Amino acid sequence: MTKNSRKIVIIGGGFGGLFTALDLNGAGEVTLINDEDHFLFRPMLYEYLSGEVEAWHIAPDCRELLDDQAKFIRGRVTSIDLSSKTVKLADREEPIPYNALVISPGATTNYAGVEGAEQYSLPFRTLNDAQLLRRRMTETLDLVQPDAAPQDTRAALTFAVVGGGASGVELTTKMADLLRDAVKRRALQGEPRVVIIEMADRLVPGMGTALREFVEAALTEHRVEVYTGTRVVRVSESGITLEHNHTQTELQTAGVVWVAGVRPSPLIEGLEVERDHRGLILVEPTLQVRGHEDVFALGDAALYTDVTPTLAGTAQLALQESHLCARNVRGFFEGSELKTRRFVELGEALSLGTEHAAVLTAGKVIGGPLARQARFAMYTARLPTWHHRLRVGASWFFEGTQPRPLQPLGF
Ligand SMILES: Cc1cc2nc3c(=O)[nH]c(=O)nc-3n(C[C@H](O)[C@H](O)[C@H](O)COP(=O)(O)OP(=O)(O)OC[C@H]3O[C@@H](n4cnc5c(N)ncnc54)[C@H](O)[C@@H]3O)c2cc1C
């Protein structure tokens, strides 16, 4: 098969899919299919919520990134036919044929069957989710009367975040800063109330002690209320029901954000390949889907068994896998031996409010404003393409990264 006749189809324009497409430049006729027109650098979605970064910084257009290196189709893949080697898209009659397929549609929010959770809580995975949450906070603030008593302000401005992993911590500290700043600017009396709820007996399980100390200090400093060992039983339009030690309590809330877990993209639910108990596609160390040498899977939709649990389900892993995937797709066509590699921890970085962060690198943790700068620098380096990195780096350096206050709507 000549290079030009090799049809390589990639599903998902995230960390796994987009970076594979970029690496595959020149390997054949590469087509990237994504249901959004942009890539999303999810680790900075908190900064988008607070206005520290703009959409174009973290969600560049896929077509611009790919330039003429690959064809881009904006569309949702509805099914994959492994026997006819085609994929089907919603709103498109003709299936798309492939000679090699890369599956990287990522994950989606897992509400774990909790009553009302999907209906009434806000997810936090996309630009739109962040916009909706920002809007909810602003609208709630707009309803607080200027002369409200402190306890009424606190009751009106109660937000709950379900899930005490890194996402929950980053989100609550960011929300607490934004809301407190808005309360001050509007000269309201009292304080907002931000609550984080975790089923396990401690927050950020899997995180080392040194980083956890920063996290705990930040939550205390931001006056985020921590409920561990607490299960969410129900979410309703006006609040949340919690269960701790077999006792249930009701909490009235202005908003509930659900970051308590993920499940693989529904696209792979019906796919007849080997999967684990969570539905993740089992892949060989070469990233080939078991029993299908022309199909590769990576990122949040795949289970690569030989990685440390803390790396699983991260952008760091998907990014590293993308380089291996591209290399092996080339190897597959060239008939050369496919490779595997050891994936490593690239360091951890957590944003802790709008002014601070904590960064773990080379076994050491740094915190505070310096860590915030380090996090921005670290993430600039991981954005796709040199061109985009330079533009964003220049924008952050010259124009700054200050949060945008929650102004009254219509301001
Ligand atoms: C708020 C948040 C913060 C995070 N922070 C960090 C962090 O700090 N560090 C870290 O390492 N990881 C972080 N993660 C996890 C990280 O974002 C994921 O592990 C990573 O994005 C996985 O890459 P992926 O390519 O598998 O999926 P994604 O990056 O999610 O990309 C999948 C793409 O496929 C598209 N897609 C899905 N289904 C279809 C379909 N049927 N048809 C077409 N397109 C489809 C999706 O819209 C998406 O664009 C964070 C995640 C979230 C939600």
CSV table of C-alpha atoms and ligand atoms in Angstrom, one decimal:
chain,number,residue,atom,x,y,z
A,1,MET,CA,0.0,0.0,0.0
A,2,THR,CA,1.4,3.4,-1.0
A,3,LYS,CA,1.6,6.1,1.7
A,4,ASN,CA,-1.0,8.2,0.0
A,5,SER,CA,-3.5,5.3,-0.1
A,6,ARG,CA,-3.3,4.5,3.6
A,7,LYS,CA,-6.5,5.7,5.3
A,8,ILE,CA,-5.9,6.5,8.9
A,9,VAL,CA,-9.0,7.6,10.8
A,10,ILE,CA,-8.7,9.0,14.3
A,11,ILE,CA,-11.8,9.4,16.6
A,12,GLY,CA,-11.5,12.2,19.2
A,13,GLY,CA,-9.5,15.4,19.0
A,14,GLY,CA,-8.3,15.5,22.6
A,15,PHE,CA,-5.0,14.7,24.2
A,16,GLY,CA,-4.8,11.2,22.7
A,17,GLY,CA,-6.3,11.8,19.2
A,18,LEU,CA,-5.1,15.3,18.3
A,19,PHE,CA,-1.5,14.7,19.3
A,20,THR,CA,-1.5,11.3,17.4
A,21,ALA,CA,-2.8,13.2,14.3
A,22,LEU,CA,-0.1,15.8,14.6
A,23,ASP,CA,2.6,13.1,15.0
A,24,LEU,CA,1.3,11.2,12.0
A,25,ASN,CA,2.1,14.0,9.6
A,26,GLY,CA,3.0,12.4,6.3
A,27,ALA,CA,2.1,8.8,7.3
A,28,GLY,CA,-0.9,8.6,5.0
A,29,GLU,CA,-4.3,10.2,4.5
A,30,VAL,CA,-5.1,11.1,8.1
A,31,THR,CA,-8.6,12.1,9.1
A,32,LEU,CA,-9.4,13.4,12.6
A,33,ILE,CA,-13.0,13.3,13.7
A,34,ASN,CA,-14.1,15.3,16.7
A,35,ASP,CA,-17.5,16.3,17.9
A,36,GLU,CA,-16.3,19.8,18.9
A,37,ASP,CA,-14.5,22.1,16.5
A,38,HIS,CA,-11.7,22.7,19.1
A,39,PHE,CA,-9.2,20.8,21.1
A,40,LEU,CA,-9.5,21.4,24.9
A,41,PHE,CA,-6.7,21.6,27.3
A,42,ARG,CA,-8.9,20.5,30.2
A,43,PRO,CA,-6.3,21.0,33.0
A,44,MET,CA,-6.9,24.7,32.6
A,45,LEU,CA,-10.7,24.7,32.5
A,46,TYR,CA,-10.6,26.1,36.1
A,47,GLU,CA,-8.7,29.2,34.8
A,48,TYR,CA,-11.3,29.6,32.0
A,49,LEU,CA,-14.0,29.5,34.7
A,50,SER,CA,-12.2,32.3,36.6
A,51,GLY,CA,-11.3,34.3,33.4
A,52,GLU,CA,-7.6,33.9,34.0
A,53,VAL,CA,-7.4,32.4,30.5
A,54,GLU,CA,-9.4,32.9,27.4
A,55,ALA,CA,-11.1,30.2,25.2
A,56,TRP,CA,-8.6,30.6,22.4
A,57,HIS,CA,-5.7,29.9,24.8
A,58,ILE,CA,-6.9,26.5,25.9
A,59,ALA,CA,-9.3,25.5,23.2
A,60,PRO,CA,-7.6,26.2,19.8
A,61,ASP,CA,-9.4,25.3,16.6
A,62,CYS,CA,-8.6,21.8,15.4
A,63,ARG,CA,-8.4,22.9,11.7
A,64,GLU,CA,-5.9,25.6,12.6
A,65,LEU,CA,-3.8,23.2,14.7
A,66,LEU,CA,-3.7,20.6,12.0
A,67,ASP,CA,-3.2,23.0,9.2
A,68,ASP,CA,-2.9,20.8,6.1
A,69,GLN,CA,-1.3,17.9,8.0
A,70,ALA,CA,-4.7,16.1,8.3
A,71,LYS,CA,-8.2,16.3,7.3
A,72,PHE,CA,-10.6,17.4,10.0
A,73,ILE,CA,-14.3,16.4,10.2
A,74,ARG,CA,-16.4,18.0,12.9
A,75,GLY,CA,-19.0,15.3,13.7
A,76,ARG,CA,-20.0,12.7,16.2
A,77,VAL,CA,-19.1,9.1,15.5
A,78,THR,CA,-22.1,6.9,16.3
A,79,SER,CA,-20.7,3.5,15.5
A,80,ILE,CA,-17.6,1.6,14.5
A,81,ASP,CA,-17.8,-1.5,12.3
A,82,LEU,CA,-14.7,-3.5,12.8
A,83,SER,CA,-15.5,-6.1,10.2
A,84,SER,CA,-16.2,-3.7,7.3
A,85,LYS,CA,-13.5,-1.3,8.7
A,86,THR,CA,-15.7,1.8,8.6
A,87,VAL,CA,-17.0,4.3,11.1
A,88,LYS,CA,-20.4,6.0,10.9
A,89,LEU,CA,-21.1,9.6,11.8
A,90,ALA,CA,-24.4,11.2,12.8
A,91,ASP,CA,-25.7,13.4,10.0
A,92,ARG,CA,-23.7,11.7,7.3
A,93,GLU,CA,-25.0,8.8,5.2
A,94,GLU,CA,-21.7,7.5,3.9
A,95,PRO,CA,-19.6,5.5,6.3
A,96,ILE,CA,-15.9,6.5,6.4
A,97,PRO,CA,-13.5,3.6,5.6
A,98,TYR,CA,-10.1,3.1,7.3
A,99,ASN,CA,-7.0,1.0,7.0
A,100,ALA,CA,-6.0,1.9,10.5
A,101,LEU,CA,-8.2,3.2,13.2
A,102,VAL,CA,-7.3,5.2,16.3
A,103,ILE,CA,-10.0,5.3,19.0
A,104,SER,CA,-9.6,8.1,21.5
A,105,PRO,CA,-13.0,9.6,22.4
A,106,GLY,CA,-12.1,10.1,26.1
A,107,ALA,CA,-14.6,9.8,28.9
A,108,THR,CA,-17.8,11.4,30.2
A,109,THR,CA,-19.2,12.3,33.6
A,110,ASN,CA,-20.2,9.3,35.7
A,111,TYR,CA,-23.2,10.1,37.9
A,112,ALA,CA,-23.1,6.6,39.3
A,113,GLY,CA,-26.9,6.3,39.3
A,114,VAL,CA,-27.4,8.8,42.1
A,115,GLU,CA,-31.0,10.1,42.0
A,116,GLY,CA,-31.3,13.5,40.4
A,117,ALA,CA,-27.5,13.9,39.8
A,118,GLU,CA,-27.5,13.9,36.1
A,119,GLN,CA,-30.6,16.1,35.9
A,120,TYR,CA,-29.8,18.7,38.5
A,121,SER,CA,-26.0,18.9,38.9
A,122,LEU,CA,-23.6,20.7,36.6
A,123,PRO,CA,-20.8,18.7,35.0
A,124,PHE,CA,-17.4,20.3,34.5
A,125,ARG,CA,-15.7,19.0,31.4
A,126,THR,CA,-16.3,21.4,28.6
A,127,LEU,CA,-16.1,25.1,27.8
A,128,ASN,CA,-19.8,25.2,27.9
A,129,ASP,CA,-19.9,23.6,31.4
A,130,ALA,CA,-17.6,26.3,32.7
A,131,GLN,CA,-19.7,29.0,31.1
A,132,LEU,CA,-22.8,27.6,32.7
A,133,LEU,CA,-21.2,27.4,36.1
A,134,ARG,CA,-19.9,30.9,35.9
A,135,ARG,CA,-23.4,32.1,34.8
A,136,ARG,CA,-25.0,30.2,37.7
A,137,MET,CA,-22.6,31.9,40.2
A,138,THR,CA,-23.3,35.3,38.7
A,139,GLU,CA,-27.1,34.9,38.6
A,140,THR,CA,-27.1,33.7,42.2
A,141,LEU,CA,-25.0,36.7,43.3
A,142,ASP,CA,-27.4,39.0,41.4
A,143,LEU,CA,-30.3,37.7,43.6
A,144,VAL,CA,-28.6,38.5,46.9
A,145,GLN,CA,-30.1,41.7,48.3
A,146,PRO,CA,-27.6,44.4,49.2
A,147,ASP,CA,-28.9,44.6,52.8
A,148,ALA,CA,-29.1,40.8,53.3
A,149,ALA,CA,-27.9,39.6,56.7
A,150,PRO,CA,-24.7,37.7,56.7
A,151,GLN,CA,-26.4,34.3,57.4
A,152,ASP,CA,-28.8,34.9,54.4
A,153,THR,CA,-25.9,35.8,52.1
A,154,ARG,CA,-24.2,32.5,53.2
A,155,ALA,CA,-27.4,30.5,52.7
A,156,ALA,CA,-28.0,32.0,49.2
A,157,LEU,CA,-24.4,31.5,48.1
A,158,THR,CA,-24.0,27.9,49.1
A,159,PHE,CA,-22.4,25.8,46.3
A,160,ALA,CA,-21.5,22.1,46.6
A,161,VAL,CA,-18.9,20.2,44.6
A,162,VAL,CA,-19.2,16.4,44.6
A,163,GLY,CA,-15.9,14.6,44.3
A,164,GLY,CA,-12.8,15.2,46.4
A,165,GLY,CA,-10.2,14.4,43.8
A,166,ALA,CA,-7.9,17.0,42.3
A,167,SER,CA,-10.8,18.4,40.2
A,168,GLY,CA,-12.9,19.0,43.3
A,169,VAL,CA,-10.1,20.7,45.1
A,170,GLU,CA,-9.1,22.9,42.1
A,171,LEU,CA,-12.8,23.8,41.5
A,172,THR,CA,-13.8,24.6,45.1
A,173,THR,CA,-10.7,26.8,45.7
A,174,LYS,CA,-11.4,28.7,42.4
A,175,MET,CA,-15.1,29.1,43.1
A,176,ALA,CA,-14.4,30.3,46.7
A,177,ASP,CA,-12.0,33.0,45.4
A,178,LEU,CA,-14.4,34.1,42.7
A,179,LEU,CA,-17.4,34.3,45.0
A,180,ARG,CA,-15.6,36.0,47.9
A,181,ASP,CA,-14.2,38.6,45.5
A,182,ALA,CA,-17.7,39.2,44.1
A,183,VAL,CA,-19.2,39.5,47.6
A,184,LYS,CA,-16.5,42.2,48.4
A,185,ARG,CA,-17.0,44.1,45.2
A,186,ARG,CA,-20.8,44.2,45.7
A,187,ALA,CA,-20.3,45.3,49.3
A,188,LEU,CA,-22.5,42.4,50.5
A,189,GLN,CA,-22.4,41.3,54.1
A,190,GLY,CA,-21.3,37.8,55.0
A,191,GLU,CA,-19.5,35.1,53.1
A,192,PRO,CA,-20.2,32.6,50.4
A,193,ARG,CA,-20.2,28.9,51.4
A,194,VAL,CA,-18.4,26.3,49.2
A,195,VAL,CA,-18.6,22.7,50.2
A,196,ILE,CA,-16.6,19.7,48.9
A,197,ILE,CA,-18.1,16.2,49.4
A,198,GLU,CA,-16.0,13.0,49.2
A,199,MET,CA,-17.2,9.5,49.8
A,200,ALA,CA,-13.7,8.2,50.8
A,201,ASP,CA,-12.3,9.1,54.2
A,202,ARG,CA,-9.8,11.6,52.7
A,203,LEU,CA,-9.5,14.0,49.9
A,204,VAL,CA,-7.2,13.5,46.8
A,205,PRO,CA,-6.6,9.8,47.4
A,206,GLY,CA,-3.4,8.7,45.6
A,207,MET,CA,-1.7,12.0,46.0
A,208,GLY,CA,1.6,12.1,48.0
A,209,THR,CA,1.7,13.5,51.6
A,210,ALA,CA,3.6,16.6,50.7
A,211,LEU,CA,1.1,17.7,48.0
A,212,ARG,CA,-1.8,16.8,50.2
A,213,GLU,CA,-0.5,19.2,52.9
A,214,PHE,CA,-0.7,22.0,50.4
A,215,VAL,CA,-4.2,21.0,49.4
A,216,GLU,CA,-5.4,20.8,53.0
A,217,ALA,CA,-3.9,24.2,53.8
A,218,ALA,CA,-5.4,25.8,50.7
A,219,LEU,CA,-8.9,24.4,51.5
A,220,THR,CA,-8.7,25.8,55.1
A,221,GLU,CA,-7.4,29.1,53.8
A,222,HIS,CA,-10.2,29.3,51.3
A,223,ARG,CA,-12.7,28.3,54.0
A,224,VAL,CA,-14.0,25.4,51.8
A,225,GLU,CA,-16.0,23.1,54.0
A,226,VAL,CA,-14.8,19.5,53.7
A,227,TYR,CA,-17.1,16.5,54.1
A,228,THR,CA,-15.3,13.2,53.8
A,229,GLY,CA,-16.8,9.8,54.4
A,230,THR,CA,-20.0,11.3,53.0
A,231,ARG,CA,-22.2,9.9,50.3
A,232,VAL,CA,-24.5,11.9,48.1
A,233,VAL,CA,-27.8,10.2,48.1
A,234,ARG,CA,-29.9,12.6,46.1
A,235,VAL,CA,-29.6,15.8,44.1
A,236,SER,CA,-32.7,18.0,43.6
A,237,GLU,CA,-33.3,21.4,42.1
A,238,SER,CA,-32.8,23.1,45.4
A,239,GLY,CA,-30.2,21.0,47.2
A,240,ILE,CA,-28.5,17.8,48.0
A,241,THR,CA,-29.0,15.0,50.4
A,242,LEU,CA,-25.9,13.7,52.2
A,243,GLU,CA,-25.4,10.6,54.2
A,244,HIS,CA,-22.7,10.3,56.8
A,245,ASN,CA,-22.5,7.5,59.4
A,246,HIS,CA,-26.0,6.3,58.4
A,247,THR,CA,-27.4,9.7,59.1
A,248,GLN,CA,-28.9,11.8,56.3
A,249,THR,CA,-28.9,15.6,56.1
A,250,GLU,CA,-30.2,18.1,53.6
A,251,LEU,CA,-28.2,20.9,52.3
A,252,GLN,CA,-29.9,23.7,50.4
A,253,THR,CA,-27.7,24.8,47.5
A,254,ALA,CA,-27.6,27.3,44.7
A,255,GLY,CA,-25.7,24.9,42.6
A,256,VAL,CA,-24.1,21.4,42.7
A,257,VAL,CA,-21.2,20.5,40.5
A,258,TRP,CA,-20.4,16.9,39.8
A,259,VAL,CA,-16.8,15.9,39.4
A,260,ALA,CA,-17.0,12.6,41.2
A,261,GLY,CA,-16.0,10.2,38.5
A,262,VAL,CA,-15.9,9.4,34.8
A,263,ARG,CA,-16.9,6.5,32.6
A,264,PRO,CA,-15.7,5.8,29.1
A,265,SER,CA,-17.3,7.5,26.1
A,266,PRO,CA,-20.7,5.9,25.2
A,267,LEU,CA,-19.3,5.3,21.7
A,268,ILE,CA,-17.3,2.3,22.9
A,269,GLU,CA,-20.1,0.7,24.9
A,270,GLY,CA,-21.4,-1.3,22.0
A,271,LEU,CA,-18.0,-2.1,20.5
A,272,GLU,CA,-17.3,-5.8,20.4
A,273,VAL,CA,-13.8,-5.8,21.8
A,274,GLU,CA,-12.3,-6.9,25.1
A,275,ARG,CA,-13.0,-4.5,27.9
A,276,ASP,CA,-12.5,-4.3,31.7
A,277,HIS,CA,-15.3,-4.1,34.3
A,278,ARG,CA,-15.5,-0.3,33.8
A,279,GLY,CA,-15.9,-0.6,30.1
A,280,LEU,CA,-12.3,0.5,29.2
A,281,ILE,CA,-10.9,-1.0,26.0
A,282,LEU,CA,-8.1,-3.5,26.8
A,283,VAL,CA,-5.0,-2.7,24.7
A,284,GLU,CA,-1.7,-4.5,24.1
A,285,PRO,CA,1.5,-2.8,25.2
A,286,THR,CA,1.6,-1.5,21.6
A,287,LEU,CA,-1.8,0.2,22.1
A,288,GLN,CA,-3.4,-2.2,19.6
A,289,VAL,CA,-6.8,-3.3,20.6
A,290,ARG,CA,-6.7,-7.0,21.5
A,291,GLY,CA,-7.4,-9.1,18.5
A,292,HIS,CA,-7.5,-6.2,16.1
A,293,GLU,CA,-4.0,-5.3,14.8
A,294,ASP,CA,-5.2,-2.4,12.7
A,295,VAL,CA,-7.1,-0.7,15.6
A,296,PHE,CA,-5.4,1.3,18.3
A,297,ALA,CA,-7.0,2.8,21.4
A,298,LEU,CA,-5.6,5.3,24.0
A,299,GLY,CA,-6.4,7.9,26.5
A,300,ASP,CA,-9.3,7.8,28.9
A,301,ALA,CA,-11.2,5.2,26.8
A,302,ALA,CA,-8.4,2.6,27.0
A,303,LEU,CA,-6.8,0.5,29.7
A,304,TYR,CA,-3.1,0.1,29.4
A,305,THR,CA,-2.5,-2.3,32.2
A,306,ASP,CA,1.1,-1.5,33.0
A,307,VAL,CA,0.8,2.1,34.3
A,308,THR,CA,0.8,3.4,37.9
A,309,PRO,CA,-2.8,4.0,39.1
A,310,THR,CA,-2.2,7.7,39.5
A,311,LEU,CA,-1.3,8.1,35.8
A,312,ALA,CA,-4.4,6.3,34.6
A,313,GLY,CA,-7.1,8.6,33.2
A,314,THR,CA,-4.8,11.6,32.9
A,315,ALA,CA,-3.8,14.0,30.1
A,316,GLN,CA,-0.2,13.2,30.9
A,317,LEU,CA,-0.8,9.5,30.0
A,318,ALA,CA,-2.9,10.2,26.9
A,319,LEU,CA,-0.2,12.6,25.6
A,320,GLN,CA,2.6,10.1,26.1
A,321,GLU,CA,0.5,7.4,24.6
A,322,SER,CA,-0.2,9.5,21.5
A,323,HIS,CA,3.5,9.5,20.5
A,324,LEU,CA,3.7,5.7,20.9
A,325,CYS,CA,0.4,5.3,19.0
A,326,ALA,CA,1.6,7.4,16.0
A,327,ARG,CA,4.9,5.5,15.9
A,328,ASN,CA,3.1,2.2,15.9
A,329,VAL,CA,0.5,3.2,13.3
A,330,ARG,CA,3.5,3.9,11.0
A,331,GLY,CA,5.1,0.6,12.0
A,332,PHE,CA,1.9,-1.2,11.3
A,333,PHE,CA,1.9,0.0,7.7
A,334,GLU,CA,5.7,-0.4,7.2
A,335,GLY,CA,5.6,-4.0,8.6
A,336,SER,CA,8.2,-3.1,11.2
A,337,GLU,CA,8.2,-4.3,14.8
A,338,LEU,CA,5.8,-2.3,17.0
A,339,LYS,CA,7.1,-0.8,20.1
A,340,THR,CA,6.0,-0.3,23.7
A,341,ARG,CA,7.3,2.2,26.3
A,342,ARG,CA,7.2,3.0,29.9
A,343,PHE,CA,5.0,5.9,30.7
A,344,VAL,CA,6.2,8.1,33.5
A,345,GLU,CA,4.8,10.7,35.8
A,346,LEU,CA,5.6,14.2,34.4
A,347,GLY,CA,4.9,16.0,37.7
A,348,GLU,CA,1.7,17.2,39.2
A,349,ALA,CA,0.3,20.7,39.2
A,350,LEU,CA,-2.8,21.9,41.0
A,351,SER,CA,-4.4,25.3,40.9
A,352,LEU,CA,-5.4,26.4,44.4
A,353,GLY,CA,-7.6,29.5,43.9
A,354,THR,CA,-6.9,32.4,41.6
A,355,GLU,CA,-3.5,33.3,43.1
A,356,HIS,CA,-1.9,30.1,44.2
A,357,ALA,CA,-1.0,26.7,43.0
A,358,ALA,CA,1.1,23.7,44.1
A,359,VAL,CA,3.5,22.0,41.8
A,360,LEU,CA,5.2,18.6,42.4
A,361,THR,CA,8.3,18.2,40.3
A,362,ALA,CA,11.3,16.0,40.8
A,363,GLY,CA,9.9,14.9,44.2
A,364,LYS,CA,9.7,18.4,45.5
A,365,VAL,CA,6.6,20.5,46.1
A,366,ILE,CA,6.5,24.2,45.7
A,367,GLY,CA,3.4,26.3,46.5
A,368,GLY,CA,2.1,29.9,46.3
A,369,PRO,CA,2.2,32.5,43.6
A,370,LEU,CA,5.5,31.2,42.2
A,371,ALA,CA,3.9,27.7,41.7
A,372,ARG,CA,1.1,29.4,39.9
A,373,GLN,CA,3.6,30.9,37.4
A,374,ALA,CA,5.4,27.6,37.2
A,375,ARG,CA,2.1,25.9,36.4
A,376,PHE,CA,1.3,28.3,33.6
A,377,ALA,CA,4.8,27.8,32.2
A,378,MET,CA,4.6,24.0,32.5
A,379,TYR,CA,1.2,24.0,30.7
A,380,THR,CA,2.4,26.4,28.0
A,381,ALA,CA,5.0,23.8,27.0
A,382,ARG,CA,2.3,21.1,26.8
A,383,LEU,CA,-0.1,23.0,24.5
A,384,PRO,CA,-0.3,21.6,21.0
A,385,THR,CA,2.0,23.0,18.2
A,386,TRP,CA,4.9,25.5,18.5
A,387,HIS,CA,2.9,28.2,16.9
A,388,HIS,CA,0.1,28.0,19.4
A,389,ARG,CA,2.5,27.7,22.3
A,390,LEU,CA,4.3,30.9,21.2
A,391,ARG,CA,1.0,32.8,20.7
A,392,VAL,CA,-0.4,31.8,24.1
A,393,GLY,CA,3.0,32.2,25.9
A,394,ALA,CA,3.3,35.7,24.6
A,395,SER,CA,-0.3,36.6,25.5
A,396,TRP,CA,0.1,35.3,29.1
A,397,PHE,CA,3.5,37.1,29.4
A,398,PHE,CA,2.5,40.5,28.0
A,399,GLU,CA,-1.2,40.7,28.8
A,400,GLY,CA,-1.2,38.8,32.1
A,401,THR,CA,-3.5,36.2,33.5
A,402,GLN,CA,-5.6,38.1,36.0
A,403,PRO,CA,-9.1,36.6,36.9
A,404,ARG,CA,-12.2,38.3,35.5
A,405,PRO,CA,-14.5,39.2,38.4
A,406,LEU,CA,-18.1,37.9,38.4
A,407,GLN,CA,-19.7,41.1,37.2
A,408,PRO,CA,-23.5,41.5,37.5
A,409,LEU,CA,-25.1,40.1,34.3
A,410,GLY,CA,-25.8,42.8,31.8
A,411,PHE,CA,-23.0,44.9,33.2
B,1,LIG,C1,-11.8,19.5,34.4
B,1,LIG,C2,-10.7,18.6,34.2
B,1,LIG,C3,-9.4,18.8,34.6
B,1,LIG,C4,-8.4,17.9,34.3
B,1,LIG,N1,-7.1,18.2,34.8
B,1,LIG,C5,-6.1,17.3,34.5
B,1,LIG,C6,-4.8,17.6,34.9
B,1,LIG,O1,-4.5,18.6,35.6
B,1,LIG,N2,-3.8,16.8,34.6
B,1,LIG,C7,-4.1,15.6,33.8
B,1,LIG,O2,-3.1,14.9,33.5
B,1,LIG,N3,-5.3,15.3,33.4
B,1,LIG,C8,-6.3,16.1,33.8
B,1,LIG,N4,-7.6,15.8,33.4
B,1,LIG,C9,-7.9,14.6,32.6
B,1,LIG,C10,-7.6,14.7,31.2
B,1,LIG,O3,-8.2,15.9,30.6
B,1,LIG,C11,-8.0,13.5,30.4
B,1,LIG,O4,-7.3,12.4,31.0
B,1,LIG,C12,-7.5,13.6,28.9
B,1,LIG,O5,-8.2,14.7,28.3
B,1,LIG,C13,-7.8,12.3,28.2
B,1,LIG,O6,-7.5,12.5,26.8
B,1,LIG,P1,-8.4,11.7,25.7
B,1,LIG,O7,-7.8,12.1,24.4
B,1,LIG,O8,-8.6,10.3,26.1
B,1,LIG,O9,-9.8,12.4,25.9
B,1,LIG,P2,-10.2,13.9,25.7
B,1,LIG,O10,-9.1,14.9,25.8
B,1,LIG,O11,-11.4,14.1,26.5
B,1,LIG,O12,-10.6,14.0,24.1
B,1,LIG,C14,-11.7,13.2,23.6
B,1,LIG,C15,-12.3,14.0,22.5
B,1,LIG,O13,-13.2,13.1,21.8
B,1,LIG,C16,-14.4,13.8,21.5
B,1,LIG,N5,-15.4,12.7,21.3
B,1,LIG,C17,-16.0,12.0,22.3
B,1,LIG,N6,-16.9,11.1,21.7
B,1,LIG,C18,-16.9,11.4,20.4
B,1,LIG,C19,-17.6,10.8,19.3
B,1,LIG,N7,-18.5,9.9,19.4
B,1,LIG,N8,-17.3,11.3,18.1
B,1,LIG,C20,-16.4,12.3,17.9
B,1,LIG,N9,-15.7,12.9,18.9
B,1,LIG,C21,-15.9,12.4,20.1
B,1,LIG,C22,-14.6,14.6,22.7
B,1,LIG,O14,-15.5,15.7,22.5
B,1,LIG,C23,-13.2,15.1,22.9
B,1,LIG,O15,-12.9,16.3,22.2
B,1,LIG,C24,-8.7,16.7,33.6
B,1,LIG,C25,-10.0,16.4,33.2
B,1,LIG,C26,-11.0,17.4,33.5
B,1,LIG,C27,-12.4,17.1,33.0
